[in-house]
Each structure stands twice: as C-alpha cells, then as structure tokens.
Amino acid sequence: MKNDKKDIRALTKKQLQEFFVSQGDKSFRGTQVYEWLWNKSAHTFEEMTNVSKETREMLKNNFVINHIRVDQMQRSSDGTIKNAVKLHDSLTVESVLIPTPKRTTACVSSQVGCSLDCQFCATAKLKRMRNLNPDEIYDQVVAIDNESRLYFDKPLSNIVFMGMGEPLMNYKNVMKSIEKITSKDGLGMSPKRITVSTSGVPKMIKKLADDEAKIKLAVSLHSAIDEVRTQIMPFNATFPLKDLKEALEYWYSKTKSRITYEYIVWKGINDNEAAARALVDFCKAVPCKVNLIEYNPIDDGHFQQASAQATDMYQNMLERNGITVTVRRSRGKDIDAACGQLANKSA
Ligand code: SAH
C-alpha cells in the first residue's frame, strides 16, 4: 500500500505546536510530542504514554514516523561496531562506532551511495540513490550514542561525516542534522566535536564558512597535483586544486579553524618526492594538519598501499616543513567498516 502520510519528523517544533492548535488542542501538546520524537527517539505513537489514546490515534491517521532501524550490527575484533541501517524505503546505509580509550566516534553516512567517483572507494561503486533526510542522519548518531553507552559505558564524544556519501552534496540536510545534534532539543553536542569530511566542493566549502557552522573541516586530498588527482578523483577536473585552495583560504579567513587533509600514499601513484613536495606546498596555503591514512583494498588491486619507506618519506618531509602529521591505522577492517569500505555488504 502506498503511504502518503507525512513524516511527522519533517515538522519543526513550532509547526507541530501549530498543528495541535489547529486541531483545537494546546500548543503544549506539540512540545510533548516533539520531545517523544527527538529526546526519547520514539519509533511509534503508542510509546507516547503521556498523550491521550485519541490523540495518538489522530496522529497515526495523519502521520508516519520514518525512523531508521538498525538491521544488523557487526562487531570487529578491535571493538569497532558497524551498523547496517535500514531506511523507511528499504534502502540501506552504514554507520560505524569507533571506540578508543578516551572517546567514541560515530562515523555517519550522508547519502545512499555517493555523488562522486573516487576510484579507490567502495562506496563510489554504488550508484547514488538519494540524499539522507536530516532525521535519518540524526538517527544514526542516536543509535551509536546508545551503543556507546551500552557497550562502552560512556556517551558518544565525536562525530565524523565520513561514512557513505559526500556531505557537501547534501548540504541542507547535513546542516539540519547538525543543528539537531547540537541543539538542546537534540543531543546538545558541541559543534567542535563534529567533523565534516569532503572530497572538496569549493562552492560549498565557502557556503559552510559563510554559515558559521563552527564544525571542523576535513578534506580528502590524496594528491596535490591536478593530473594525478583527476585520475583518481575524476570530479577534480570540475573542481581543480586552484579552486579548492581558494575556497580553503576563504574558509580559514572566516573561521580561523585549522583544516585536516586526509591523504593515502599509493604505490606507483603518489609515492614519490615530487608528490610529497606538492603536498607540502599545498599545506602552506592555510594552517592545517595531515592524516596519512592506511589504504583499505577494495578489489581489483589497481590501488595498493605504498611501502613504509614512502610513508616515512612523506612524514619526514611534512615534519621538516613544520606541518603536523599523523599516521593513522585503520579500524574495523575485518568487518569492512574501515574508510572507503562501506558498500552495504552486510545488507
Ligand atoms: N565524501 C567525503 C566523505 C567520505 S569520507 C570525503 O571524501 O571526504 C571517507 C574517507 O575515506 C575519505 O577520506 C576517503 O578519501 C577515504 N577513503 C575512501 N576509500 C578508501 C579506501 N579504500 N581506503 C582508505 N580510505 C579510503
């Protein structure tokens, strides 16, 4: 049966209050229902026990709650948890909980599939099906917060938009989800604990700066040489490094917030001194740090992690030039939960 009832969570608190007033009820009822939906994460109207049965029936006749459902949860030997998340239209995305002794980080998806075409990423092999709604992003965070409390005895401390999708290609909904995550009505988390990672969409980076989001920005750079970057991230032909750099300068001038570059060193692609020098040059544009991340093979063997010497060469050159660099080990590889491995295999 086709369901054309409206998703009640698409309404703001004010709209929900107005709806109740239009039904001859009190605006306070709207506040109550809003709290059930957002603070208590109600999946059904039946759960709303301080709302009368008639009101609950009326809501059921008018609305649906398009809540996500964690379909399958996998745990890695290193403690990482991957959730396969079923959406109301049966599509699936994945999100990951990454525990460390000090913090737990949620890695959330922003799209079903991805708009971009990075050659080394498993998600790019899936067609972009649709953008996630703000509440579908928010729900992923709540699910991981609950798991963090349950399995690690502490609330979620950080969020990275590094799951499936390009967050800046779903800008409006990502920003709405962040608003909810940071608001007192939602999780009340500090925006400083949220990192949005982008492959680099210059126009949207500028918009992010203009909107004063107060979040942290990460850029998946992987090469600071246009010809090489276009080969591995073909959209770079449309958004070349010059435009990216200009947008990042704009970002920093507005926010004074240091940028993180994600960078993988691959055999035969960027494991040479000229590539490392280009990265050092690119890093001079704005205050930044570099995460050298481990490559997680996805299939055909075209991309291969470079040797330890090549990574050392990068690390030394960056450090010699006063640039902070961290070499990051992958988490959750055994359950395909590591960077670039999210491809709904568990679904
Ligand atoms: N589209 C955004 C958000 C996805 S983040 C972005 O590109 O930033 C996913 C991160 O994992 C990115 O830094 C991406 O470059 C990296 N990645 C993709 N495939 C990978 C792989 N196979 N191994 C390691 N990292 C990968």
Coordinates of C-alpha atoms and ligand atoms in Angstrom, one line a residue:
M1 CA 0.0 0.0 0.0
K2 CA 1.3 3.4 -0.9
N3 CA 1.9 5.5 2.1
D4 CA 1.3 9.2 1.5
K5 CA 1.1 10.3 5.2
K6 CA 3.5 12.9 6.1
D7 CA 6.7 12.2 8.1
I8 CA 5.9 13.9 11.4
R9 CA 9.6 14.5 12.0
A10 CA 9.8 16.8 9.0
L11 CA 7.9 19.3 11.1
T12 CA 9.7 21.8 13.3
K13 CA 8.7 22.2 16.9
K14 CA 6.8 25.3 16.0
Q15 CA 4.9 23.6 13.1
L16 CA 4.0 20.8 15.4
Q17 CA 2.7 23.2 18.1
E18 CA 0.7 25.0 15.4
F19 CA -0.7 21.7 14.1
F20 CA -2.1 20.9 17.6
V21 CA -3.6 24.4 17.9
S22 CA -5.3 23.9 14.5
Q23 CA -6.8 20.6 15.9
G24 CA -8.3 22.6 18.9
D25 CA -5.6 21.2 21.2
K26 CA -2.9 23.1 23.2
S27 CA 0.4 24.1 21.7
F28 CA 2.0 22.3 24.7
R29 CA 0.8 19.0 23.2
G30 CA 3.1 19.8 20.3
T31 CA 6.0 20.2 22.7
Q32 CA 5.3 16.9 24.3
V33 CA 5.1 15.0 21.0
Y34 CA 8.3 16.8 19.8
E35 CA 10.1 15.6 22.9
W36 CA 8.9 12.0 22.3
L37 CA 10.2 12.2 18.7
W38 CA 13.5 13.8 19.4
N39 CA 14.6 13.4 23.0
K40 CA 13.1 10.0 23.6
S41 CA 13.6 8.7 20.0
A42 CA 10.1 7.2 19.9
H43 CA 9.6 4.8 16.9
T44 CA 5.8 4.6 17.4
F45 CA 2.9 6.8 18.5
E46 CA 1.9 4.1 21.0
E47 CA 5.0 4.8 23.1
M48 CA 3.8 8.4 23.8
T49 CA 2.2 7.4 27.1
N50 CA 1.6 11.0 28.4
V51 CA -0.5 11.7 25.3
S52 CA -4.2 10.5 25.3
K53 CA -5.2 7.5 23.2
E54 CA -7.4 9.6 21.0
T55 CA -4.6 12.0 20.2
R56 CA -2.3 9.1 19.4
E57 CA -4.9 7.6 17.1
M58 CA -5.3 11.0 15.4
L59 CA -1.6 11.3 14.9
K60 CA -1.5 7.8 13.5
N61 CA -4.2 8.7 11.0
N62 CA -2.2 11.8 9.8
F63 CA 1.4 10.9 10.1
V64 CA 4.1 8.3 10.0
I65 CA 7.4 8.2 11.9
N66 CA 10.1 7.3 9.4
H67 CA 12.5 6.1 11.9
I68 CA 15.6 4.2 10.8
R69 CA 16.1 0.6 12.0
V70 CA 19.5 -0.9 12.8
D71 CA 19.1 -4.1 10.8
Q72 CA 22.4 -5.7 11.6
M73 CA 25.2 -4.9 13.9
Q74 CA 28.7 -6.3 13.5
R75 CA 31.5 -6.1 16.0
S76 CA 35.1 -6.1 15.0
S77 CA 37.9 -7.7 17.0
D78 CA 39.2 -4.2 17.7
G79 CA 35.8 -3.1 19.2
T80 CA 34.6 -1.2 16.2
I81 CA 30.9 -1.6 15.6
K82 CA 29.2 -1.3 12.2
N83 CA 25.5 -0.8 11.8
A84 CA 23.6 -1.7 8.7
V85 CA 20.8 0.9 8.8
K86 CA 17.5 0.2 7.1
L87 CA 15.6 3.3 5.9
H88 CA 11.9 3.6 5.6
D89 CA 12.0 2.9 1.8
S90 CA 14.1 -0.3 2.4
L91 CA 17.4 1.3 1.2
T92 CA 20.4 0.7 3.4
V93 CA 23.3 2.8 4.6
E94 CA 26.0 2.0 7.1
S95 CA 27.4 3.8 10.1
V96 CA 30.3 3.0 12.3
L97 CA 31.2 3.4 16.0
I98 CA 35.0 3.7 16.6
P99 CA 36.0 3.3 20.2
T100 CA 39.3 4.5 21.7
P101 CA 40.2 4.6 25.4
K102 CA 39.3 8.3 25.6
R103 CA 36.5 8.7 23.2
T104 CA 33.9 7.1 21.0
T105 CA 33.4 8.5 17.5
A106 CA 30.4 8.0 15.3
C107 CA 31.1 7.8 11.5
V108 CA 27.8 8.6 9.8
S109 CA 26.5 8.4 6.2
S110 CA 25.0 11.4 4.4
Q111 CA 23.8 9.8 1.2
V112 CA 22.7 6.4 0.0
G113 CA 25.6 5.7 -2.3
C114 CA 27.7 8.7 -3.4
S115 CA 27.6 11.5 -5.9
L116 CA 31.3 11.3 -6.5
D117 CA 33.5 8.9 -8.3
C118 CA 36.7 8.4 -6.3
Q119 CA 38.3 5.3 -8.0
F120 CA 39.6 3.8 -4.8
C121 CA 36.4 4.0 -2.7
A122 CA 33.9 1.1 -2.4
T123 CA 31.0 3.5 -1.8
A124 CA 31.6 5.1 -5.2
K125 CA 30.9 1.8 -6.8
L126 CA 27.3 2.1 -5.6
K127 CA 25.1 4.4 -7.6
R128 CA 23.9 7.5 -5.6
M129 CA 20.3 6.6 -4.8
R130 CA 19.3 9.6 -2.7
N131 CA 20.2 12.0 -0.1
L132 CA 19.5 11.2 3.5
N133 CA 17.0 13.3 5.4
P134 CA 18.1 15.3 8.5
D135 CA 16.4 12.8 10.8
E136 CA 17.9 9.8 9.1
I137 CA 21.4 11.3 9.8
Y138 CA 20.4 12.2 13.3
D139 CA 19.0 8.7 14.0
Q140 CA 22.3 7.1 13.0
V141 CA 24.0 9.3 15.7
V142 CA 21.4 8.4 18.3
A143 CA 21.8 4.7 17.6
I144 CA 25.6 5.0 18.0
D145 CA 25.2 7.1 21.2
N146 CA 23.0 4.3 22.6
E147 CA 25.5 1.6 21.6
S148 CA 28.4 3.7 23.1
R149 CA 26.5 3.9 26.5
L150 CA 25.6 0.2 26.4
Y151 CA 29.0 -1.3 25.3
F152 CA 31.5 1.3 26.5
D153 CA 29.7 2.9 29.4
K154 CA 30.1 6.4 28.0
P155 CA 28.2 8.7 25.7
L156 CA 29.3 9.4 22.2
S157 CA 32.0 12.1 22.1
N158 CA 32.7 12.8 18.5
I159 CA 31.0 12.6 15.1
V160 CA 32.7 12.4 11.7
F161 CA 30.7 12.7 8.4
M162 CA 33.0 10.1 6.8
G163 CA 30.5 7.4 6.1
M164 CA 28.8 6.9 2.7
G165 CA 28.2 9.9 0.6
E166 CA 29.5 13.4 0.0
P167 CA 28.1 15.6 2.8
L168 CA 28.5 18.8 0.9
M169 CA 26.4 17.4 -1.9
N170 CA 23.6 17.1 0.6
Y171 CA 24.3 20.3 2.3
K172 CA 20.9 21.4 3.6
N173 CA 20.1 18.1 5.2
V174 CA 23.5 17.7 6.7
M175 CA 23.3 21.2 8.2
K176 CA 19.9 20.5 9.6
S177 CA 21.1 17.3 11.2
I178 CA 24.0 19.2 12.8
E179 CA 21.6 21.8 14.1
K180 CA 19.6 19.0 15.8
I181 CA 22.7 17.2 17.1
T182 CA 24.0 20.4 18.7
S183 CA 20.7 21.8 20.0
K184 CA 19.4 21.3 23.5
D185 CA 16.3 19.6 22.0
G186 CA 18.5 17.0 20.4
L187 CA 21.8 15.7 21.8
G188 CA 23.3 19.1 22.9
M189 CA 26.8 18.2 21.5
S190 CA 29.4 20.8 20.8
P191 CA 29.9 21.5 17.0
K192 CA 33.6 21.4 17.7
R193 CA 33.2 17.7 18.1
I194 CA 31.8 17.3 14.7
T195 CA 34.0 16.9 11.6
V196 CA 32.5 17.2 8.1
S197 CA 34.8 15.5 5.5
T198 CA 34.6 16.5 1.9
S199 CA 36.3 15.5 -1.3
G200 CA 36.4 19.2 -1.9
V201 CA 33.5 21.1 -3.4
P202 CA 34.8 24.7 -3.4
K203 CA 31.4 26.5 -3.6
M204 CA 30.0 24.5 -0.7
I205 CA 33.1 25.0 1.4
K206 CA 32.6 28.7 1.1
K207 CA 29.0 28.4 2.0
L208 CA 29.9 26.4 5.1
A209 CA 32.3 29.2 6.1
D210 CA 29.5 31.8 5.5
D211 CA 27.0 29.9 7.5
E212 CA 29.4 29.9 10.5
A213 CA 28.8 26.3 11.3
K214 CA 31.6 26.1 13.9
I215 CA 32.3 22.5 12.9
K216 CA 35.7 21.1 11.9
L217 CA 36.5 20.6 8.2
A218 CA 38.5 17.7 6.7
V219 CA 39.4 17.4 3.1
S220 CA 40.2 14.1 1.3
L221 CA 43.1 15.4 -0.7
H222 CA 45.1 12.3 -1.7
S223 CA 47.1 14.3 -4.3
A224 CA 48.1 18.0 -4.6
I225 CA 48.9 17.6 -8.3
D226 CA 45.9 18.2 -10.6
E227 CA 46.7 15.5 -13.3
V228 CA 47.2 12.8 -10.6
R229 CA 44.2 13.9 -8.6
T230 CA 41.9 13.9 -11.6
Q231 CA 43.0 10.4 -12.4
I232 CA 42.0 9.0 -9.0
M233 CA 39.2 11.5 -8.2
P234 CA 37.7 12.4 -11.7
F235 CA 35.5 15.2 -10.3
N236 CA 38.7 17.1 -9.7
A237 CA 38.5 18.1 -13.4
T238 CA 35.4 20.1 -12.5
F239 CA 36.8 21.3 -9.1
P240 CA 40.5 21.8 -9.7
L241 CA 43.0 22.3 -6.9
K242 CA 43.3 26.0 -7.5
D243 CA 39.6 26.5 -6.8
L244 CA 39.8 24.1 -3.8
K245 CA 42.7 26.1 -2.4
E246 CA 40.9 29.4 -2.8
A247 CA 37.9 28.0 -1.0
L248 CA 40.0 26.7 1.8
E249 CA 41.7 30.1 2.2
Y250 CA 38.2 31.6 2.4
W251 CA 37.2 29.1 5.0
Y252 CA 40.2 29.8 7.1
S253 CA 39.9 33.6 6.8
K254 CA 36.3 33.3 8.1
T255 CA 36.5 30.6 10.7
K256 CA 40.2 30.5 11.8
S257 CA 39.7 26.8 12.1
R258 CA 42.6 24.5 11.0
I259 CA 41.9 22.1 8.2
T260 CA 42.7 18.4 8.2
Y261 CA 43.8 16.8 5.0
E262 CA 43.2 13.1 4.5
Y263 CA 45.9 11.5 2.3
I264 CA 46.7 8.0 1.2
V265 CA 50.0 7.1 -0.3
W266 CA 49.7 4.5 -3.1
K267 CA 52.3 2.5 -4.8
G268 CA 53.2 4.0 -8.2
I269 CA 50.6 6.8 -7.9
N270 CA 51.9 9.3 -5.4
D271 CA 54.7 7.6 -3.6
N272 CA 57.4 9.9 -4.9
E273 CA 59.2 13.1 -3.7
A274 CA 57.6 15.4 -6.2
A275 CA 54.1 14.4 -4.9
A276 CA 55.2 14.9 -1.3
R277 CA 56.6 18.3 -2.2
A278 CA 53.4 19.3 -3.9
L279 CA 51.5 18.3 -0.7
V280 CA 53.9 20.5 1.4
D281 CA 53.3 23.4 -1.0
F282 CA 49.5 22.9 -0.8
C283 CA 49.7 22.8 3.0
K284 CA 51.3 26.3 3.1
A285 CA 48.0 27.9 2.0
V286 CA 46.3 27.6 5.3
P287 CA 47.0 26.2 8.8
C288 CA 46.4 22.5 8.6
K289 CA 47.4 19.1 9.6
V290 CA 47.8 15.9 7.6
N291 CA 46.4 12.5 8.4
L292 CA 48.3 9.9 6.4
I293 CA 45.7 7.1 6.3
E294 CA 46.1 3.5 5.5
Y295 CA 44.6 2.2 2.3
N296 CA 41.9 -0.4 2.6
P297 CA 42.0 -2.5 -0.5
I298 CA 38.6 -2.7 -2.1
D299 CA 39.0 -5.1 -5.0
D300 CA 40.9 -5.1 -8.3
G301 CA 44.4 -4.5 -7.0
H302 CA 44.9 -1.3 -9.1
F303 CA 45.4 0.6 -5.9
Q304 CA 48.0 -0.6 -3.4
Q305 CA 49.3 0.8 -0.2
A306 CA 52.8 2.3 -0.7
S307 CA 55.8 1.0 1.2
A308 CA 56.5 2.1 4.7
Q309 CA 59.5 4.0 3.4
A310 CA 57.3 6.1 1.2
T311 CA 55.0 6.9 4.1
D312 CA 58.1 7.8 6.2
M313 CA 59.4 10.0 3.3
Y314 CA 56.1 11.9 3.5
Q315 CA 56.1 12.1 7.2
N316 CA 59.7 13.4 7.3
M317 CA 59.2 16.0 4.6
L318 CA 56.0 17.3 6.2
E319 CA 57.6 17.5 9.6
R320 CA 60.7 19.2 8.3
N321 CA 58.4 21.9 6.9
G322 CA 56.6 22.3 10.3
I323 CA 53.4 20.6 9.3
T324 CA 51.7 18.4 11.8
V325 CA 51.3 14.9 10.5
T326 CA 49.7 11.7 12.0
V327 CA 49.9 8.3 10.5
R328 CA 46.6 6.6 11.1
R329 CA 45.9 2.9 11.3
S330 CA 42.6 1.6 10.1
R331 CA 39.9 0.3 12.4
G332 CA 37.3 -2.3 11.8
K333 CA 38.9 -3.8 8.7
D334 CA 37.7 -7.4 9.5
I335 CA 34.0 -6.3 9.2
D336 CA 34.5 -3.9 6.2
A337 CA 33.9 -0.9 8.4
A338 CA 37.1 1.0 7.6
C339 CA 37.4 4.1 5.5
G340 CA 36.2 3.5 1.9
Q341 CA 34.9 0.0 2.7
L342 CA 31.3 0.9 3.3
A343 CA 29.4 -0.8 0.5
N344 CA 26.4 -2.4 2.2
K345 CA 28.0 -5.8 2.0
S346 CA 26.4 -6.8 5.3
A347 CA 22.9 -6.0 4.0
Ligands
SAH1 N1 32.9 12.1 0.5 C1 33.5 12.5 1.7 C2 33.1 11.7 2.9 C3 33.6 10.3 2.9 S1 34.9 10.1 3.9 C4 35.0 12.6 1.6 O1 35.5 12.1 0.5 O2 35.7 13.2 2.4 C5 35.7 8.7 3.5 C6 37.2 8.8 3.7 O3 37.8 7.6 3.4 C7 37.7 9.8 2.7 O4 38.8 10.5 3.2 C8 38.2 8.9 1.6 O5 39.1 9.5 0.7 C9 38.7 7.8 2.3 N2 38.7 6.5 1.6 C10 37.9 6.2 0.5 N3 38.3 4.9 0.1 C11 39.2 4.5 0.9 C12 40.0 3.3 1.0 N4 39.7 2.3 0.1 N5 40.9 3.2 1.9 C13 41.1 4.2 2.8 N6 40.5 5.3 2.8 C14 39.5 5.5 1.8

